[in-house]
Short mmCIF file of C-alpha atoms in Angstrom, two decimals:
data_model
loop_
_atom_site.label_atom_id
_atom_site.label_comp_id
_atom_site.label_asym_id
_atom_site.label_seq_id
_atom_site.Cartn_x
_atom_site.Cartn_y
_atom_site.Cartn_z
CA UNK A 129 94.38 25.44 116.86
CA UNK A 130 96.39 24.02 119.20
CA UNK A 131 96.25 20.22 120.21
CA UNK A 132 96.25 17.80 123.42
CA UNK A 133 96.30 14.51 123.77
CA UNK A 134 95.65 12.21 126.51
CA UNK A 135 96.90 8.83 126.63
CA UNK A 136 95.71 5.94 127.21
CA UNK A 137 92.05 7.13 125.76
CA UNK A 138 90.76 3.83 127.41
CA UNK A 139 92.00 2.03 130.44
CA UNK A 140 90.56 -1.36 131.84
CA UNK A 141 92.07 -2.25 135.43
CA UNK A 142 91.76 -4.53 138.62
CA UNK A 143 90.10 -2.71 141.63
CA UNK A 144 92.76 -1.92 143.83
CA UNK A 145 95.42 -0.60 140.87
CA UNK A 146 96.82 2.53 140.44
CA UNK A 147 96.21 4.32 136.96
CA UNK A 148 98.15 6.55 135.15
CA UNK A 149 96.67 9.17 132.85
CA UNK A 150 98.93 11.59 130.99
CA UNK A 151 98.18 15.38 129.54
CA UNK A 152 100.22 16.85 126.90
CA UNK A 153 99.92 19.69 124.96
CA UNK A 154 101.40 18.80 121.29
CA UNK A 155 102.28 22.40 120.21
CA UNK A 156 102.40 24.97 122.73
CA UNK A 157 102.87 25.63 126.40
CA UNK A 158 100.85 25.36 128.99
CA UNK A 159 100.92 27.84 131.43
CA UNK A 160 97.85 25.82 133.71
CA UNK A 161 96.25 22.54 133.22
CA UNK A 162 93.00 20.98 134.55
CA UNK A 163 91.35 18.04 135.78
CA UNK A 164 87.72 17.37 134.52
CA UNK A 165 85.74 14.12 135.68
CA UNK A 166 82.77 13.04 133.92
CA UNK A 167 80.36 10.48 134.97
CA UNK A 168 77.58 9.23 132.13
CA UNK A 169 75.00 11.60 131.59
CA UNK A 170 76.59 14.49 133.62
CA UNK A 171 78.47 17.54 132.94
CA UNK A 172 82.16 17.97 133.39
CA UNK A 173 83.17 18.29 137.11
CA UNK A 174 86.69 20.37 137.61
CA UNK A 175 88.93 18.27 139.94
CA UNK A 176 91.92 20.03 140.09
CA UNK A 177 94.32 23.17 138.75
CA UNK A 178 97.49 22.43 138.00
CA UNK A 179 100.62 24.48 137.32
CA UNK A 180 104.10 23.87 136.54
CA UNK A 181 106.08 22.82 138.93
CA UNK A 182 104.05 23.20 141.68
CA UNK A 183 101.32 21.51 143.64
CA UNK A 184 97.91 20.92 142.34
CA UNK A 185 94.95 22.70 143.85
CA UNK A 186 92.30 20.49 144.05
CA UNK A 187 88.52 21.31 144.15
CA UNK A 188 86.55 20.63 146.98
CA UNK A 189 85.36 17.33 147.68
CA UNK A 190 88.22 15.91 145.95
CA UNK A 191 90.99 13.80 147.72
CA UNK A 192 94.70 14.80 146.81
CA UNK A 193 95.66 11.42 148.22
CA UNK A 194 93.42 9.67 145.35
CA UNK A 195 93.96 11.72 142.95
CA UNK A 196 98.03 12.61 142.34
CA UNK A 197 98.43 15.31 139.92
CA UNK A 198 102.28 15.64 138.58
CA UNK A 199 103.24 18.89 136.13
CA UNK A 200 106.46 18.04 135.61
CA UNK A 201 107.03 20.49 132.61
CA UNK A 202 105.16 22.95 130.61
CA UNK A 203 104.02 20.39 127.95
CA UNK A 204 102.64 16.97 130.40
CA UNK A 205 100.72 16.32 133.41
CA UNK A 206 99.68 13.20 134.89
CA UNK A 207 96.94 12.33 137.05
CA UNK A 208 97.44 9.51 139.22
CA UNK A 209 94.40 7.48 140.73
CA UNK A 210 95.56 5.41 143.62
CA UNK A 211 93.61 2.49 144.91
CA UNK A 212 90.99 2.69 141.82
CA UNK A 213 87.58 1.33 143.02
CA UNK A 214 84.32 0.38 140.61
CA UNK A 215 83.42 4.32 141.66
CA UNK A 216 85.93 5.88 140.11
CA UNK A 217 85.39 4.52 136.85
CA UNK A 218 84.40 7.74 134.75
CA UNK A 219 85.99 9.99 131.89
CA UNK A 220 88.94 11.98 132.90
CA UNK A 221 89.12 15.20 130.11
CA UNK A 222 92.21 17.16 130.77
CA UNK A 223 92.56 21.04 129.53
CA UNK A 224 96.30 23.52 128.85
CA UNK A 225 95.82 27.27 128.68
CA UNK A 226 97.76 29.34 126.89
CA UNK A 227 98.12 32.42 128.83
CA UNK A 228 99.32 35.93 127.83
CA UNK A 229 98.20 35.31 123.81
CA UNK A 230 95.07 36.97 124.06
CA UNK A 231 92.59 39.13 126.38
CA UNK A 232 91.50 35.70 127.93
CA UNK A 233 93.23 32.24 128.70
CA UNK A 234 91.79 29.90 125.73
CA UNK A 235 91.10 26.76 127.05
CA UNK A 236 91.65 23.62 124.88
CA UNK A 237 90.55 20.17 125.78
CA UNK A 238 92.09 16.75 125.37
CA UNK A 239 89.97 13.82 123.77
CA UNK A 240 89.58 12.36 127.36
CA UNK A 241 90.41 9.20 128.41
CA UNK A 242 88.00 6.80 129.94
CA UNK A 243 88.80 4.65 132.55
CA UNK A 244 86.83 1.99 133.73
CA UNK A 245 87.58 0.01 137.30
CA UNK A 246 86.55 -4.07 137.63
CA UNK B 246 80.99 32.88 139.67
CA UNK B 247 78.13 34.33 137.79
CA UNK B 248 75.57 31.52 136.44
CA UNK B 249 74.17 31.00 133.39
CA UNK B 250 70.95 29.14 132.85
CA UNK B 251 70.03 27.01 130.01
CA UNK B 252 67.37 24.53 128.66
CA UNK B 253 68.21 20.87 129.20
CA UNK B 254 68.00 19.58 125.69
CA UNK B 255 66.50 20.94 122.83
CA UNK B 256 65.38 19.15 118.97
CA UNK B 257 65.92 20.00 115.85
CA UNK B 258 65.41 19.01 111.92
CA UNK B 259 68.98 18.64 110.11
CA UNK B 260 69.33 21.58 107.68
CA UNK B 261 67.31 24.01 109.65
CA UNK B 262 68.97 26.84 111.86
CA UNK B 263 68.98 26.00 115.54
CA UNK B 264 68.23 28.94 118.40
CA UNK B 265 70.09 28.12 121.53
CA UNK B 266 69.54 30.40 124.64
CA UNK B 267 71.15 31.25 127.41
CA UNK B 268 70.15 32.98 130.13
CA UNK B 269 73.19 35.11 132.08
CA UNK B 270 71.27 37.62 134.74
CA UNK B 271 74.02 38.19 136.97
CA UNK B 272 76.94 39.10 134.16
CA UNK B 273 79.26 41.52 135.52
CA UNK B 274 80.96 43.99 133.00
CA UNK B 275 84.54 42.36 132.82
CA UNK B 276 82.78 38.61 131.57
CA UNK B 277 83.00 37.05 128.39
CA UNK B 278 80.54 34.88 127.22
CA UNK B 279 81.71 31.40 125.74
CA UNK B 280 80.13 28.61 123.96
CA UNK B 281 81.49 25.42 124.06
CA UNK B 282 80.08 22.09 122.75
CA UNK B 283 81.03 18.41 124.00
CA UNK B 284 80.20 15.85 121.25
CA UNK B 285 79.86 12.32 122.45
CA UNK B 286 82.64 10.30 123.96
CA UNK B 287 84.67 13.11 123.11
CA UNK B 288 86.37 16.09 125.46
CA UNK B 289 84.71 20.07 124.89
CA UNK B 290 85.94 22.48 122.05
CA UNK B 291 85.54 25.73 121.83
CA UNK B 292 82.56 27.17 119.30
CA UNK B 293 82.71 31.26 119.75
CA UNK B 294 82.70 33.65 122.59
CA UNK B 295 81.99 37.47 122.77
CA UNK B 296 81.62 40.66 124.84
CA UNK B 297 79.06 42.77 124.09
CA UNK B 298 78.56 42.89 120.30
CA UNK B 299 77.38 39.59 117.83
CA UNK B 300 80.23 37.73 116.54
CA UNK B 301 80.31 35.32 113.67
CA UNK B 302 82.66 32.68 112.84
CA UNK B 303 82.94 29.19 110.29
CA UNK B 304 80.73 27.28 113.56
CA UNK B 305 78.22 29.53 114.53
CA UNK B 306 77.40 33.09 115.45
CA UNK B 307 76.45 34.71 118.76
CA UNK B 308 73.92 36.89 119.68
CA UNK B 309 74.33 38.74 122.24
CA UNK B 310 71.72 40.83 124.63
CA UNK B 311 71.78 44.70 124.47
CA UNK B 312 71.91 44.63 128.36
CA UNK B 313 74.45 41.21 128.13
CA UNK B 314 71.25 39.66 130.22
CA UNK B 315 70.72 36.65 127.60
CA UNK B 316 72.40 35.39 124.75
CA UNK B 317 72.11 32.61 121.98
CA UNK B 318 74.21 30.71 120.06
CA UNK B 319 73.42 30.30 116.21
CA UNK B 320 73.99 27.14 114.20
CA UNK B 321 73.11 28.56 110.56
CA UNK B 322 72.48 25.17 109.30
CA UNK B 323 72.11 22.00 111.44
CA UNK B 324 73.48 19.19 110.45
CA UNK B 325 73.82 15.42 112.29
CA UNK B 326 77.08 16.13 113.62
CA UNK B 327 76.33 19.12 115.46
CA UNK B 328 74.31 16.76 117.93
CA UNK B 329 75.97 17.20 121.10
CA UNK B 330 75.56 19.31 124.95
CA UNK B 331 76.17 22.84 124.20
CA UNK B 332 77.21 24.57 127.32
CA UNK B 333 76.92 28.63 128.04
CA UNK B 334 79.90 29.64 130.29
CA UNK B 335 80.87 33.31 131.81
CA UNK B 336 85.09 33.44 131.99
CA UNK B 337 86.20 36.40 134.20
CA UNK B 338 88.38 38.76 131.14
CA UNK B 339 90.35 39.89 134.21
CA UNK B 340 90.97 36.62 136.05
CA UNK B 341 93.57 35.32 133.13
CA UNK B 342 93.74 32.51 134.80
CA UNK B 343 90.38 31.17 135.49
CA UNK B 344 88.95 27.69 135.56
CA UNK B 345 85.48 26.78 133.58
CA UNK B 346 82.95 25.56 135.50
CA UNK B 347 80.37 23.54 133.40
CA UNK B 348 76.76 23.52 134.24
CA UNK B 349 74.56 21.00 132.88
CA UNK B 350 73.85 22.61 129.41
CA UNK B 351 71.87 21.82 126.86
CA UNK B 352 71.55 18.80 125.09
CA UNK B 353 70.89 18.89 121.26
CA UNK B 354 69.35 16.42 119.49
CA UNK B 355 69.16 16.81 115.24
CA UNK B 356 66.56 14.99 113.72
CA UNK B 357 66.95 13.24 109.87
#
């Protein structure tokens, strides 16, 4: 099956820091990537849809000025938190779709990368 | 999006088959149904997903409803690793490029 990664899969940093969180897809092309955030004990929230070369589209309640989302190519995008606060700590799970393979866009998920703000 | 409903967590003894439901009311005729599972500290993969007829594969099998109302996911054979949160989720076959929404699904716990 096909394979993402995210990198770092754990992050440790200052409140007040930016973090940088990358998505890549090891062996295919992603037409659309997304966003999940996961706080302990709860399901996966979507955050934001992201396609190549254009701008994110971000679910509601969540701030596009927090949150950057770059798709710079077909195979990596990075999700930005600005300002990180002891709230944001949580699990950020990206996902890549391959579209146009089958009847439906499979979704595939990366191991997620937790992040955790002091 | 049409919901699906399922039971927060559910037990059962390693080795034995485990019965997970899912209850999908609202199903319109273009949605597939899709299991995924989420084991701990890890992100979602996909287990099996179907249409309208039951569908086997190496994880699982999935029953579905004759009026596509319900459904339930089918681990032959339980074993400690399939502990995780199973979640039920409806994906639009005509809306290629849809986004899963996860509901709370349900947890499973395997007992020695």
């Amino acid at each position: 099956g096909a394979v993402v990664s995210q990198h770092p899969s754990w992050v440790i940093c200052k409140s007040g820091t930016s973090v940088k969180i990358e998505c890549r897809s090891l062996d295919f092309q992603a037409t659309t990537m997304f966003w999940y955030r996961q706080f302990p004990k709860q399901s996966l929230m979507l955050m934001a849809t992201s396609n190549e070369g254009s701008k994110a589209t971000y679910e509601q309640g969540v701030e596009k000025d927090k949150f950057l989302i770059n798709h710079a190519s077909l195979t990596l995008s990075t999700l930005t938190v600005t300002s990180a606060h002891p709230e944001d700590s949580s699990f950020y799970i990206c996902s890549a779709t391959i579209s146009g393979r089958l009847s439906y866009n499979e979704q595939f998920f990366g191991p997620g990368t937790r992040l955790t703000v002091l | 999006d049409a919901k699906t409903t399922q039971p927060n967590s559910m037990e059962s003894n390693e080795e034995e088959p485990v019965h997970l439901p899912c209850n999908h009311s609202t199903i319109s005729g273009t949605d597939y149904i899709h299991w995924y599972r989420q084991l701990p500290s890890q992100g979602p993969e996909y287990v099996i997903h179907g249409l309208t007829s039951n569908v086997n594969n190496r994880m699982a099998s999935l029953a579905i409803a004759e009026d596509r109302k319900s459904s339930t996911l089918i681990l032959h054979r339980a074993t400690l690793r399939d502990a995780a949160v199973y979640y039920c989720i409806l994906r639009d076959r005509e809306n290629r490029d849809d986004k899963i929404i996860f509901g709370k699904g349900t947890r499973l716990h395997i007992l020695p």
